[in-house]
Coordinates of N, CA and C in Angstrom, one line a residue:
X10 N -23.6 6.1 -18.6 CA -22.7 6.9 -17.8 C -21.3 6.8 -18.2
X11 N -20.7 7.8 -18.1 CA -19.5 7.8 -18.9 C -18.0 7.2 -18.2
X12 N -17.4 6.4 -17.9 CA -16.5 5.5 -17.0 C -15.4 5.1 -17.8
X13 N -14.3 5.3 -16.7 CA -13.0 4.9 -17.4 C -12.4 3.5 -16.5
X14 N -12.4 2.5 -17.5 CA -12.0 1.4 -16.6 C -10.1 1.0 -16.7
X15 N -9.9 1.0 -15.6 CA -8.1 1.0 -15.5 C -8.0 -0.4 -15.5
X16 N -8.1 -1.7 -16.8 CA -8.2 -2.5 -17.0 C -6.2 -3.4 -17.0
X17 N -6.7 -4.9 -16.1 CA -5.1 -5.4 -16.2 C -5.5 -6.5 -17.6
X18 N -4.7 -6.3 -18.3 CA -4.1 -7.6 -19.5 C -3.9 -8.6 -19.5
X19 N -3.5 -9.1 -17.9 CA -2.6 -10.0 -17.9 C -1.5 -10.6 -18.3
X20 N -0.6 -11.6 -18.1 CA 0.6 -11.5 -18.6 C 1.2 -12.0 -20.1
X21 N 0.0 -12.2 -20.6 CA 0.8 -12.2 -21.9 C -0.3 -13.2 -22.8
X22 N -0.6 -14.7 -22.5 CA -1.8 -15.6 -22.6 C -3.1 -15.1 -23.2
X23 N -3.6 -14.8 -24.0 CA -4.6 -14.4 -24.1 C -6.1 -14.9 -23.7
X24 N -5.2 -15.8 -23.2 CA -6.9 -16.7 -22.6 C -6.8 -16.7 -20.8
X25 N -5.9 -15.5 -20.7 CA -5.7 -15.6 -18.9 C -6.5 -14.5 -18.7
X26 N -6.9 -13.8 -20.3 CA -8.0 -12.1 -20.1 C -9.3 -12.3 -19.2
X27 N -9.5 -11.7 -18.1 CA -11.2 -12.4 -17.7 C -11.9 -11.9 -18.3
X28 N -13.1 -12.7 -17.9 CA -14.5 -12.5 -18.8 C -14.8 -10.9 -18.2
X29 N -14.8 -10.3 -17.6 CA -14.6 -8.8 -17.2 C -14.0 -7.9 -17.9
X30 N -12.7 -7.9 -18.3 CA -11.9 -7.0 -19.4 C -12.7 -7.4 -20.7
X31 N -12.5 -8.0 -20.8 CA -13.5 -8.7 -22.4 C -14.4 -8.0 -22.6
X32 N -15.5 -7.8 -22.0 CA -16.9 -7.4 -21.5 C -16.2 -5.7 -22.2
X33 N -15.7 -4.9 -21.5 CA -15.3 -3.8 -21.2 C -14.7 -3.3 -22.8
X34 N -13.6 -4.5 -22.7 CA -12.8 -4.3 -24.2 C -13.8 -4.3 -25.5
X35 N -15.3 -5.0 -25.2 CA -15.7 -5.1 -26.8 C -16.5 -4.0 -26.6
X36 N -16.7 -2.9 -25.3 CA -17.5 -2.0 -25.4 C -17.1 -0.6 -25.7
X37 N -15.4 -0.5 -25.9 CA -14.9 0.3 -25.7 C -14.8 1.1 -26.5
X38 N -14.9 2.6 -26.6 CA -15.3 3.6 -27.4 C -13.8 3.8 -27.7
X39 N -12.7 3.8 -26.7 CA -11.3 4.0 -27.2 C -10.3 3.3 -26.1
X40 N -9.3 2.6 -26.4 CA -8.4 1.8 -25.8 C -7.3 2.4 -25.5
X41 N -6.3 2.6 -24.3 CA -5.5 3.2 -24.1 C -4.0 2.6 -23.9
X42 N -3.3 2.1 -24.6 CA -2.9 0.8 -23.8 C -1.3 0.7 -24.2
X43 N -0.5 -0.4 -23.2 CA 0.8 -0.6 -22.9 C 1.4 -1.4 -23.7
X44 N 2.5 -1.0 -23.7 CA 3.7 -2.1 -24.5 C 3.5 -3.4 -24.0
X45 N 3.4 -3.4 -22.6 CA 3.1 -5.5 -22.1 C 1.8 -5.8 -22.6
X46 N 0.7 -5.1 -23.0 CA -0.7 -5.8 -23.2 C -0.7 -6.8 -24.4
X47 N -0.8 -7.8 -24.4 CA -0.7 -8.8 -25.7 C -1.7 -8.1 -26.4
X48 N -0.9 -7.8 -27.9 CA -1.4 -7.0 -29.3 C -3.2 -7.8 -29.9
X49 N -2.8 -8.8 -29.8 CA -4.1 -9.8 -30.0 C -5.4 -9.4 -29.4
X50 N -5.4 -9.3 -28.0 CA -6.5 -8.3 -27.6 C -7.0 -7.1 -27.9
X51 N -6.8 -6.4 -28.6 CA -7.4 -5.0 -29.6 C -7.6 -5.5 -30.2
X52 N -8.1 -6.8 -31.1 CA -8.8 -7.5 -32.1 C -9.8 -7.7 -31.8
X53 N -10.4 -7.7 -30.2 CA -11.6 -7.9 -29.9 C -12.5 -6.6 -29.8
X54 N -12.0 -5.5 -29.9 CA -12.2 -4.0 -30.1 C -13.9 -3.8 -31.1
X55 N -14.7 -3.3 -31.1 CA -15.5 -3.1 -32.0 C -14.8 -2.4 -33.2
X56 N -15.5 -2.1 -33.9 CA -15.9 -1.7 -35.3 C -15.5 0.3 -34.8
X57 N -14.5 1.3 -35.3 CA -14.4 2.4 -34.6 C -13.8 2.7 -33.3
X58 N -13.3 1.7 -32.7 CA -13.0 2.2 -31.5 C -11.6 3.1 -31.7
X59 N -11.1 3.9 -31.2 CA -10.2 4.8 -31.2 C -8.7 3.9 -30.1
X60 N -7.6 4.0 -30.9 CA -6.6 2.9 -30.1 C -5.5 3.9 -29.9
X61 N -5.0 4.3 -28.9 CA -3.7 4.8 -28.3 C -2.6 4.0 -27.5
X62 N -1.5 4.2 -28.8 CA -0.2 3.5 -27.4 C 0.2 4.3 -26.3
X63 N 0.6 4.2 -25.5 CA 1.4 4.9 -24.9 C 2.5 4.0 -23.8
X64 N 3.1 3.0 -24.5 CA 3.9 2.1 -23.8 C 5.5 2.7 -24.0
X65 N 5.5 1.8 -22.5 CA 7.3 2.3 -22.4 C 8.3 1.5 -22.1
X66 N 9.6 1.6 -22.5 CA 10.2 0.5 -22.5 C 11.4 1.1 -21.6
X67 N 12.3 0.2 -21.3 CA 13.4 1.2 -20.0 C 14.5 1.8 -21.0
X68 N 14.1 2.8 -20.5 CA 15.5 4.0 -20.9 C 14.5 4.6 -22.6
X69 N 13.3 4.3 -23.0 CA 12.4 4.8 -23.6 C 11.4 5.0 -23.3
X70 N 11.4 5.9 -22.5 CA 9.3 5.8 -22.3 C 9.2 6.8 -23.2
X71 N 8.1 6.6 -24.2 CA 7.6 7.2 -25.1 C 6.9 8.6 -24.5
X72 N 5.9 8.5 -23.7 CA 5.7 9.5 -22.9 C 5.3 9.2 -21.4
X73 N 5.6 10.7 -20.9 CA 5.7 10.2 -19.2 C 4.7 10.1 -18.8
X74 N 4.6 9.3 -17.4 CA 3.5 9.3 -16.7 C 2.4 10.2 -16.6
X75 N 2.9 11.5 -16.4 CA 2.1 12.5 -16.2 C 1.4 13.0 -17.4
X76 N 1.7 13.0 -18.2 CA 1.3 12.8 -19.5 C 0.2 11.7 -20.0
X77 N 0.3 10.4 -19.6 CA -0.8 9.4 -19.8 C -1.9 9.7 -18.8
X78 N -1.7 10.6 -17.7 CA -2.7 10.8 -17.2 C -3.6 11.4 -17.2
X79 N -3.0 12.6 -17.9 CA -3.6 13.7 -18.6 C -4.2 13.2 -20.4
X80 N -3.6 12.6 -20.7 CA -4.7 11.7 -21.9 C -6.0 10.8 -21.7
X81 N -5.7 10.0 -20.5 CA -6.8 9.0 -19.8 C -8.0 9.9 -19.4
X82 N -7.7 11.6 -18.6 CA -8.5 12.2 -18.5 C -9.1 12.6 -19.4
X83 N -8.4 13.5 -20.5 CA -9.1 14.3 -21.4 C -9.8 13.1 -22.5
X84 N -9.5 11.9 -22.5 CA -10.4 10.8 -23.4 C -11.9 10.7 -22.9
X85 N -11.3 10.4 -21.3 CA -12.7 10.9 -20.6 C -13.8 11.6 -20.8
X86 N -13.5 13.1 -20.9 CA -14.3 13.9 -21.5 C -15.1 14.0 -23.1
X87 N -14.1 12.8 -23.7 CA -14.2 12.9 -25.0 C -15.7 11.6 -25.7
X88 N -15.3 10.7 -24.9 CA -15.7 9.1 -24.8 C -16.5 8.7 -23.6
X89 N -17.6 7.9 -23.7 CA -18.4 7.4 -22.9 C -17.7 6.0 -22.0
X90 N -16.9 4.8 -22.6 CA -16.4 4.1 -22.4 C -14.8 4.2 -22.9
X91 N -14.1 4.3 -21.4 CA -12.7 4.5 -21.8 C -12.1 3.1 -21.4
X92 N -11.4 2.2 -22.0 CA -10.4 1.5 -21.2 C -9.3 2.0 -21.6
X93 N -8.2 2.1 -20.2 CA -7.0 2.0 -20.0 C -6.5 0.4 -19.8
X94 N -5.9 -0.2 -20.7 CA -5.0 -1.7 -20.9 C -3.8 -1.3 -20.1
X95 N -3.7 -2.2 -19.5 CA -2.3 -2.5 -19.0 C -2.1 -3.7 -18.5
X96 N -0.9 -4.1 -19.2 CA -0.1 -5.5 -18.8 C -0.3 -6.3 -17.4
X97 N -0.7 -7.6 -17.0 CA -0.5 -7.8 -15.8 C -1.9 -7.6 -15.2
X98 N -1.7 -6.6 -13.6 CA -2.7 -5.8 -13.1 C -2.1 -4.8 -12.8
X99 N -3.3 -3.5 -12.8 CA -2.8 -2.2 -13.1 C -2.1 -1.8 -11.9
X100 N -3.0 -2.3 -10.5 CA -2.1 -2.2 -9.3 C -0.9 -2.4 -8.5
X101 N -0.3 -3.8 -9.1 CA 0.6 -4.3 -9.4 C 2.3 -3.7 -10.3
X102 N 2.5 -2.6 -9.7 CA 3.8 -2.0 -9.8 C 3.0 -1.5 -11.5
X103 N 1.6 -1.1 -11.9 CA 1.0 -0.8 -12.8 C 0.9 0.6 -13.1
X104 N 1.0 1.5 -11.6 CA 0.9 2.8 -11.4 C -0.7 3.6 -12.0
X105 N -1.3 1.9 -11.8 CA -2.8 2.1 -11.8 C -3.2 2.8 -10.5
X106 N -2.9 3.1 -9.6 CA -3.1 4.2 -8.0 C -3.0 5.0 -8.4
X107 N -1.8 5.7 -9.5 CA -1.7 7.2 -9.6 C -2.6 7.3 -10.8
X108 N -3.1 6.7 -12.1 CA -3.9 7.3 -12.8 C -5.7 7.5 -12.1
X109 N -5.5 6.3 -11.3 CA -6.9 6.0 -10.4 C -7.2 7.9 -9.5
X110 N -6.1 8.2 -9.1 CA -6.0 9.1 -8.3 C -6.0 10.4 -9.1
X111 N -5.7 10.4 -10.1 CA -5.5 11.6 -11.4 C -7.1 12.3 -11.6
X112 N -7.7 10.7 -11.9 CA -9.4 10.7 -12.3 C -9.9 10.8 -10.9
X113 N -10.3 10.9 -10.2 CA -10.8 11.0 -8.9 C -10.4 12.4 -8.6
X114 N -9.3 13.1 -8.3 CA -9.4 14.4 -7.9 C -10.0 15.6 -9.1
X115 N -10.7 14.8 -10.6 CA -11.5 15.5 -11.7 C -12.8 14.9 -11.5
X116 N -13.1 14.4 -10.7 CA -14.0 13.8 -10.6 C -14.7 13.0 -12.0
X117 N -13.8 12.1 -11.9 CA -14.2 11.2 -13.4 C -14.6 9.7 -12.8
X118 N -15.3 9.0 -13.0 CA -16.1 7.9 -12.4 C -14.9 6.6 -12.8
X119 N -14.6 6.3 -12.3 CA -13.7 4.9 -12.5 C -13.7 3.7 -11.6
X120 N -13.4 2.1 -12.8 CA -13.3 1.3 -12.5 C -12.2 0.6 -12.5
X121 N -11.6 -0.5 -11.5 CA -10.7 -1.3 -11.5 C -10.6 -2.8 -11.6
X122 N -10.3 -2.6 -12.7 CA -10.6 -4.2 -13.6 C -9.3 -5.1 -13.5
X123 N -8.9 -6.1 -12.0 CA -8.1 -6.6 -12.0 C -7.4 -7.4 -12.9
X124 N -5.9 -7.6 -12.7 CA -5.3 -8.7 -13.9 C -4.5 -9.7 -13.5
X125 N -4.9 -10.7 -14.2 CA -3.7 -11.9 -13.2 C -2.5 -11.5 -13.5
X126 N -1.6 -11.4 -12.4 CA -0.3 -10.4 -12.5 C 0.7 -11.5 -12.6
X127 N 1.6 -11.1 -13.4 CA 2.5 -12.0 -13.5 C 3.2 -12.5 -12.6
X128 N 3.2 -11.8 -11.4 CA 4.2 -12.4 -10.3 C 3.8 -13.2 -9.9
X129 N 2.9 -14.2 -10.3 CA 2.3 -15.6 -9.7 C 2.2 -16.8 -11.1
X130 N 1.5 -15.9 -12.1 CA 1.1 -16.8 -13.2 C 2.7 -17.0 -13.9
X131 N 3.5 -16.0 -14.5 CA 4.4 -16.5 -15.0 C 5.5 -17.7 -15.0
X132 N 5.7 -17.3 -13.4 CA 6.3 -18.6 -12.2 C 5.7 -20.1 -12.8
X133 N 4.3 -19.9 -12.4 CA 3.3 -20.6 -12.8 C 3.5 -21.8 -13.8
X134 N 3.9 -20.8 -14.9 CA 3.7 -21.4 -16.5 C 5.2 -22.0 -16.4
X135 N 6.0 -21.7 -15.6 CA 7.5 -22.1 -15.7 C 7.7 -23.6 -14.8
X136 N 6.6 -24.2 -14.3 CA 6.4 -25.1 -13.1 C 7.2 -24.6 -11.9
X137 N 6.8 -23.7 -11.4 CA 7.5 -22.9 -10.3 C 6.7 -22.1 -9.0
X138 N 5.8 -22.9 -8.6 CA 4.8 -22.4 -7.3 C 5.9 -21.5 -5.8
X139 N 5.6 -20.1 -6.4 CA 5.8 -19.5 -5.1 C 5.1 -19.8 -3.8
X140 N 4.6 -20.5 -3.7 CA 4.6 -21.2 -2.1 C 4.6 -22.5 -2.3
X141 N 4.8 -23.4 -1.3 CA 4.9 -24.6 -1.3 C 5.1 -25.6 -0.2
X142 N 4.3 -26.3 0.6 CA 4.3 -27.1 1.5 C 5.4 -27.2 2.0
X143 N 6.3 -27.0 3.2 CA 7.4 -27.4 3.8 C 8.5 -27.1 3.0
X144 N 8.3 -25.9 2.2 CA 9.7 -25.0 1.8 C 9.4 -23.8 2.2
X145 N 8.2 -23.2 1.9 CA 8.0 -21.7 1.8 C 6.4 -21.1 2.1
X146 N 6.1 -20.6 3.2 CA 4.5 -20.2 3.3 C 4.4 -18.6 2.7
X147 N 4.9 -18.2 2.3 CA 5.2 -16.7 1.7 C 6.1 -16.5 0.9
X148 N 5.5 -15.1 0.4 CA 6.1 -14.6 -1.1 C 6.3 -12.9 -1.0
X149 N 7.4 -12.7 -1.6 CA 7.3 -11.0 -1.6 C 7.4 -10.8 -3.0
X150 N 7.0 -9.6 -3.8 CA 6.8 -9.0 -4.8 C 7.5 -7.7 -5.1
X151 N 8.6 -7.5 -5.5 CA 9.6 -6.5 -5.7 C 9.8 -5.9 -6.6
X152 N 9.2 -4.8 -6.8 CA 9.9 -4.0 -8.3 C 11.4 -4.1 -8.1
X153 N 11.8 -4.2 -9.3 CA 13.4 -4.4 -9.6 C 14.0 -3.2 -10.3
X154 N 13.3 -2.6 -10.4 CA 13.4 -1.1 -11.4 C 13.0 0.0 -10.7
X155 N 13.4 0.6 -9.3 CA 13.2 1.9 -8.8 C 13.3 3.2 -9.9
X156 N 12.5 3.6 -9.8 CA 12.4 4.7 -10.6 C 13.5 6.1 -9.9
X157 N 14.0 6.5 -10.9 CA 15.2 7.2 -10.9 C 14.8 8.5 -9.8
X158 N 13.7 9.3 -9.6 CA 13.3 10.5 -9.4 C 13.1 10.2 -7.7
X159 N 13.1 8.8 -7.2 CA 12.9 8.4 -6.4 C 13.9 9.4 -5.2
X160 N 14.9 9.6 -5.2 CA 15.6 9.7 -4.6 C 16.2 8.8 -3.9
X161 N 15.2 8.2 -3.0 CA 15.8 7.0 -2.1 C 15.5 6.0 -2.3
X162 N 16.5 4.7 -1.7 CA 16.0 3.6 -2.4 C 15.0 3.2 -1.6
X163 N 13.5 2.3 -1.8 CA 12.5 2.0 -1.0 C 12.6 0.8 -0.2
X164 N 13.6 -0.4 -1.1 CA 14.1 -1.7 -1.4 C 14.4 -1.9 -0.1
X165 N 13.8 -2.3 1.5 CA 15.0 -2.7 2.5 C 15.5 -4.1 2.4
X166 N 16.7 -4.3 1.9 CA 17.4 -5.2 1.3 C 17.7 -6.2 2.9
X167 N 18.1 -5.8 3.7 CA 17.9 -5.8 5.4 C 16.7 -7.5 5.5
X168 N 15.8 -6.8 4.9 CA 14.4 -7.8 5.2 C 14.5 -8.8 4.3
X169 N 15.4 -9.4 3.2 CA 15.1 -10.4 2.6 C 15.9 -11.4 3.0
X170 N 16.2 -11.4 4.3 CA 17.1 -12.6 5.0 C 16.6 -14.1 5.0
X171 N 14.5 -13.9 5.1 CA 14.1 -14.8 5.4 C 14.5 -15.7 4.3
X172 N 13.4 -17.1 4.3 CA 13.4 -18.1 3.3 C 11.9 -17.8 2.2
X173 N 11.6 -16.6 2.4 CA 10.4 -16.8 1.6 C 10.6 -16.3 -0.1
X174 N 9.8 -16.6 -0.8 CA 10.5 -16.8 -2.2 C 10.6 -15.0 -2.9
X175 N 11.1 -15.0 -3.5 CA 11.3 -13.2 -3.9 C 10.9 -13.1 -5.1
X176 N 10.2 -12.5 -5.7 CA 9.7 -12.5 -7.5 C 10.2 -11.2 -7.4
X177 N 11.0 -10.7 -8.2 CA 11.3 -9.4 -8.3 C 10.9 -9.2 -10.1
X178 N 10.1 -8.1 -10.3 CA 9.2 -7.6 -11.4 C 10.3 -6.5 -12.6
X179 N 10.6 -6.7 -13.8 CA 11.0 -5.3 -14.3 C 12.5 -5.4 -13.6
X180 N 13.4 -6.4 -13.5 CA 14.2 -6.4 -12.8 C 16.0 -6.8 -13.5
X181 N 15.5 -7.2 -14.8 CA 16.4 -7.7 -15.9 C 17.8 -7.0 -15.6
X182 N 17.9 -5.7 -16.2 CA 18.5 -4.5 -16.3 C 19.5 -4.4 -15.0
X183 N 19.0 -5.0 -13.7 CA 19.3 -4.5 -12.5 C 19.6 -6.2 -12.1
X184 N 19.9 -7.6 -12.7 CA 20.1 -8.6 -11.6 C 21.0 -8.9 -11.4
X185 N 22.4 -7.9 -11.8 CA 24.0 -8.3 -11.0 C 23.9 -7.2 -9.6
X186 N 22.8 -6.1 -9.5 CA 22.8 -5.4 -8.5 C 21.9 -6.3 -7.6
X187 N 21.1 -7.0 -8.1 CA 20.2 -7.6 -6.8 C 20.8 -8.6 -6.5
X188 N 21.5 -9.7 -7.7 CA 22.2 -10.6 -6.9 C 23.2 -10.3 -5.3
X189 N 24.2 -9.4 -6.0 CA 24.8 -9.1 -5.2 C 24.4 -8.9 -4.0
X190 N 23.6 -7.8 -4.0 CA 22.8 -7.3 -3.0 C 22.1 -8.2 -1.7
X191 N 21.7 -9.5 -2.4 CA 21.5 -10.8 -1.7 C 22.7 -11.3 -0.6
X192 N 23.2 -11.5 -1.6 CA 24.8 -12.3 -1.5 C 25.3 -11.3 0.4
X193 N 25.4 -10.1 -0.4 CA 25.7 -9.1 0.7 C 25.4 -9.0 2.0
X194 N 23.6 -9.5 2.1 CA 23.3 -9.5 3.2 C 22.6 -10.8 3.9
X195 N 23.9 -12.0 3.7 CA 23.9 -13.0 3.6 C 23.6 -14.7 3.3
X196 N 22.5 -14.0 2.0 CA 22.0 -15.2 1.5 C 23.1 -15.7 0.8
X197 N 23.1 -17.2 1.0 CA 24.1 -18.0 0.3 C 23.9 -17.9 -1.2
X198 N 25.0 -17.7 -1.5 CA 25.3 -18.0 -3.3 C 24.8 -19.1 -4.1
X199 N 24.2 -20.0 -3.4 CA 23.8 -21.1 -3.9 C 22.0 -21.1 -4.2
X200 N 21.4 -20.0 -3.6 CA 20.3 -19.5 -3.5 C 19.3 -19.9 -4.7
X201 N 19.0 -20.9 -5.4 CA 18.0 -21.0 -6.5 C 17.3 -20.1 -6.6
X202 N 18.0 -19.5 -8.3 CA 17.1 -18.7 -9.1 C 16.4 -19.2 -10.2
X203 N 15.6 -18.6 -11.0 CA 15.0 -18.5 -12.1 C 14.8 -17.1 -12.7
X204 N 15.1 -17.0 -14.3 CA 14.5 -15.7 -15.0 C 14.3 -16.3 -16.0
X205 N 12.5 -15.8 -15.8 CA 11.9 -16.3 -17.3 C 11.3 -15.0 -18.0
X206 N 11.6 -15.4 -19.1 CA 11.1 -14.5 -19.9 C 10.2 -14.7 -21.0
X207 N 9.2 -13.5 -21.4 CA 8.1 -13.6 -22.0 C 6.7 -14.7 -21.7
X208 N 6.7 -14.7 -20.4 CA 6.4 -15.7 -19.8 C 4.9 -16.0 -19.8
X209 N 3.9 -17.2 -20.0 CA 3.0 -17.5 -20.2 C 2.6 -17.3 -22.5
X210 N 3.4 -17.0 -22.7 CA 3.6 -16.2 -24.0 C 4.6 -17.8 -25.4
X211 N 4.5 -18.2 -26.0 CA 5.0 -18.6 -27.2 C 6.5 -18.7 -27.0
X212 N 6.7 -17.6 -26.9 CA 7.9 -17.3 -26.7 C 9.0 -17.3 -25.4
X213 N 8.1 -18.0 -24.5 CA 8.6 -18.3 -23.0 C 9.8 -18.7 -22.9
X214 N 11.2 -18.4 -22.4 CA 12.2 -18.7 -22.3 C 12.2 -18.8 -20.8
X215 N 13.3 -19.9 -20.0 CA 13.2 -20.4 -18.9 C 14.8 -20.4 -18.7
X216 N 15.3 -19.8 -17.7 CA 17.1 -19.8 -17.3 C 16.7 -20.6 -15.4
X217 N 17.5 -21.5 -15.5 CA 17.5 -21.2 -13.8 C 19.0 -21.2 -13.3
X218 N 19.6 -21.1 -12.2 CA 20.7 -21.3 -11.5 C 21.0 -21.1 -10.5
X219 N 21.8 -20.1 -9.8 CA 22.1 -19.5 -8.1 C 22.2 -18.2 -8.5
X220 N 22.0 -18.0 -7.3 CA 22.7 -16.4 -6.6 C 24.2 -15.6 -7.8
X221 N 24.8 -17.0 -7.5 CA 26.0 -16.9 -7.6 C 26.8 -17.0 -9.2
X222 N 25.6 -18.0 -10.1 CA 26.0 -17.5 -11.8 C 24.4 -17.2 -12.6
X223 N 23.3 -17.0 -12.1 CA 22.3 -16.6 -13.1 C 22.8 -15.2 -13.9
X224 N 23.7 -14.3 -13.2 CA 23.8 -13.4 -14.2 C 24.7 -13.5 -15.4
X225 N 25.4 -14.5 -15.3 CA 26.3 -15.3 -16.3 C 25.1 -15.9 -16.9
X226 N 24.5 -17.0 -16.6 CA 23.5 -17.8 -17.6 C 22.0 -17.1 -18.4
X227 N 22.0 -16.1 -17.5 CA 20.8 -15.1 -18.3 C 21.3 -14.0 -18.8
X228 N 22.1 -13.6 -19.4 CA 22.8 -12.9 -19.9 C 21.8 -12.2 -21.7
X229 N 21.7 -13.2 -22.4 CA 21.5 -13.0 -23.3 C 19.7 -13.5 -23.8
X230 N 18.7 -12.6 -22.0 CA 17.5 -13.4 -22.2 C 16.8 -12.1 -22.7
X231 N 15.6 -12.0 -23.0 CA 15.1 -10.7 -23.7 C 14.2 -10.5 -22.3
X232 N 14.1 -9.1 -22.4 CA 12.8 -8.8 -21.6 C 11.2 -8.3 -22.6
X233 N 10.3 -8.7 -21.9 CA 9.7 -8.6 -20.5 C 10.6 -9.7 -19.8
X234 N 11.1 -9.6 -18.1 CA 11.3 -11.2 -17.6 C 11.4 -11.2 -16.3
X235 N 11.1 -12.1 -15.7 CA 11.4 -11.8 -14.5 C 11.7 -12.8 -13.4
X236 N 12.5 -12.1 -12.0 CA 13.4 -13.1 -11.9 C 12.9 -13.6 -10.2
X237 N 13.2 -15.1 -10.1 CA 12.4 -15.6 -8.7 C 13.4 -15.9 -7.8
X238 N 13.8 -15.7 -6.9 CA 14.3 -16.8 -5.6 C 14.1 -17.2 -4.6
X239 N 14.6 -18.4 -4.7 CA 14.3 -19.4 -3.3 C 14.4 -20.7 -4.0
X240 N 14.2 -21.5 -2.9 CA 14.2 -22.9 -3.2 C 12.9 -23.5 -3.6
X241 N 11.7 -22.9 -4.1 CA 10.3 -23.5 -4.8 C 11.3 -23.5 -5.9
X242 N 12.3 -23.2 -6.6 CA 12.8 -22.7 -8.2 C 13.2 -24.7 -8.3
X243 N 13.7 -25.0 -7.1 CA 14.2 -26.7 -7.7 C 13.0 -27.0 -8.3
X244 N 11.8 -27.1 -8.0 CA 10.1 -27.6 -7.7 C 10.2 -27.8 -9.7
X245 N 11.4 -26.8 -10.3 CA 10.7 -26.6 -11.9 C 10.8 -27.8 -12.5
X246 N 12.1 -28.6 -12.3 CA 12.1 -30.0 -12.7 C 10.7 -31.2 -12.5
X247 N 10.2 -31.4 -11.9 CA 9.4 -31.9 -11.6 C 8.1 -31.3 -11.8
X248 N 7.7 -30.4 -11.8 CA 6.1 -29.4 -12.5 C 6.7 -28.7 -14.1
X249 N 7.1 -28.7 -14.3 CA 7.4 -27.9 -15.8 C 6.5 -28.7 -16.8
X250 N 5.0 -28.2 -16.9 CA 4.2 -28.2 -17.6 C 4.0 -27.7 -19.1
X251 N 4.3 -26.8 -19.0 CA 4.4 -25.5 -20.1 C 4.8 -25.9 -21.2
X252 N 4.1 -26.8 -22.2 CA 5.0 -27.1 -23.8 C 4.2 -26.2 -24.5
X253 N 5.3 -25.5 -25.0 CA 5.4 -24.8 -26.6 C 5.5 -25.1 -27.8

């Protein structure tokens, strides 16, 4: 039966892929896949399979959304086993909902093949537990990159008064507007951050600071990266496991 699996990557590790994507990836008639999906994984591809980029980077997307969805479909018709790769999990600010939703109103059979998303693992690799006993019982997850067409902004900036820790995703580009933005609606300047980048990956780079100078100290970090607040970020001294 002919199925298109909307497969997550995970963040970068190649051994964070589950046994699930794997399964999928060595069966796959043709792979469809993102700029974040670690390159290494198309190695596990059979013999023939047919490989499409369609990754995008900010202020380059090679092709638009609407356009990869209309490839994912017409692969469909082409191929018995489609995976769509994507970085992370597709659900996960993946815009795996709207291709899921693309194939469903064509009536194309699809599956959703979760990915450990970086807004937990990356932290993770950096000794940095978004929750933590008697600092923090919650976490929010924020794109940091509204898409321009949006019109309005979605962000209620209003709601992040609490103390719960903030992972904002895709957010490099935009952290003297979110600092601020903090700052603004009263969190102290002293607020422990972190932006790590390329995270779980070789090439993991680790910044921490405040509110008040990470956009000075992360200045010159590469993306993918992404940036955390609250006070779990002290926790990095003491868990910073991660040797490279």
């Amino acid at each position: 039966m002919r199925k298109v699996y909307l497969t997550g990557a995970g963040p970068g590790d190649i051994e964070l892929l589950t046994l699930k994507a794997c399964k999928v990836i060595k069966q796959a008639d043709i792979i469809i896949y993102d700029k974040l999906a670690n390159p290494d994984i198309l190695k596990m591809a059979k013999d023939g399979t047919e490989f499409v980029f369609v990754g995008k980077e900010s202020g380059k997307h090679i092709i638009p959304q609407d356009e990869i969805n209309e490839i994912i479909y017409q692969k469909s018709l082409e191929y018995d086993v489609v995976v769509r790769l994507k970085g992370g999990d597709p659900f996960v600010f993946g815009r795996g909902g709207e291709e899921a939703l693309y194939l469903k109103q064509r009536g194309i059979d699809f599956e959703i093949i979760p990915g450990v998303t970086s807004s937990i693992s990356v932290p993770a690799y950096a000794g940095i537990p978004v929750t933590h006993r008697g600092i923090t019982c919650s976490f929010r997850v924020v794109t940091g990159h509204e898409t321009p067409d949006k019109g309005v902004c979605q962000i209620e900036w209003e709601s992040f008064k609490t103390n719960e820790t903030i992972v904002f995703l895709m957010g490099l580009h935009n952290i003297k507007l979110i600092t601020n933005k903090l700052i603004e609606i009263g969190k102290s300047c002293n607020t422990p951050c972190a932006v790590i980048s390329n995270g779980t990956t070789k090439n993991q780079k680790v910044i921490t600071g405040t509110l008040k100078d990470i956009v000075k100290k992360s200045k010159n970090m590469p993306t993918p990266a992404i940036i955390i607040v609250g006070e779990v970020v002290r926790l990095k001294e003491e868990l910073d496991w991660f040797k490279i």
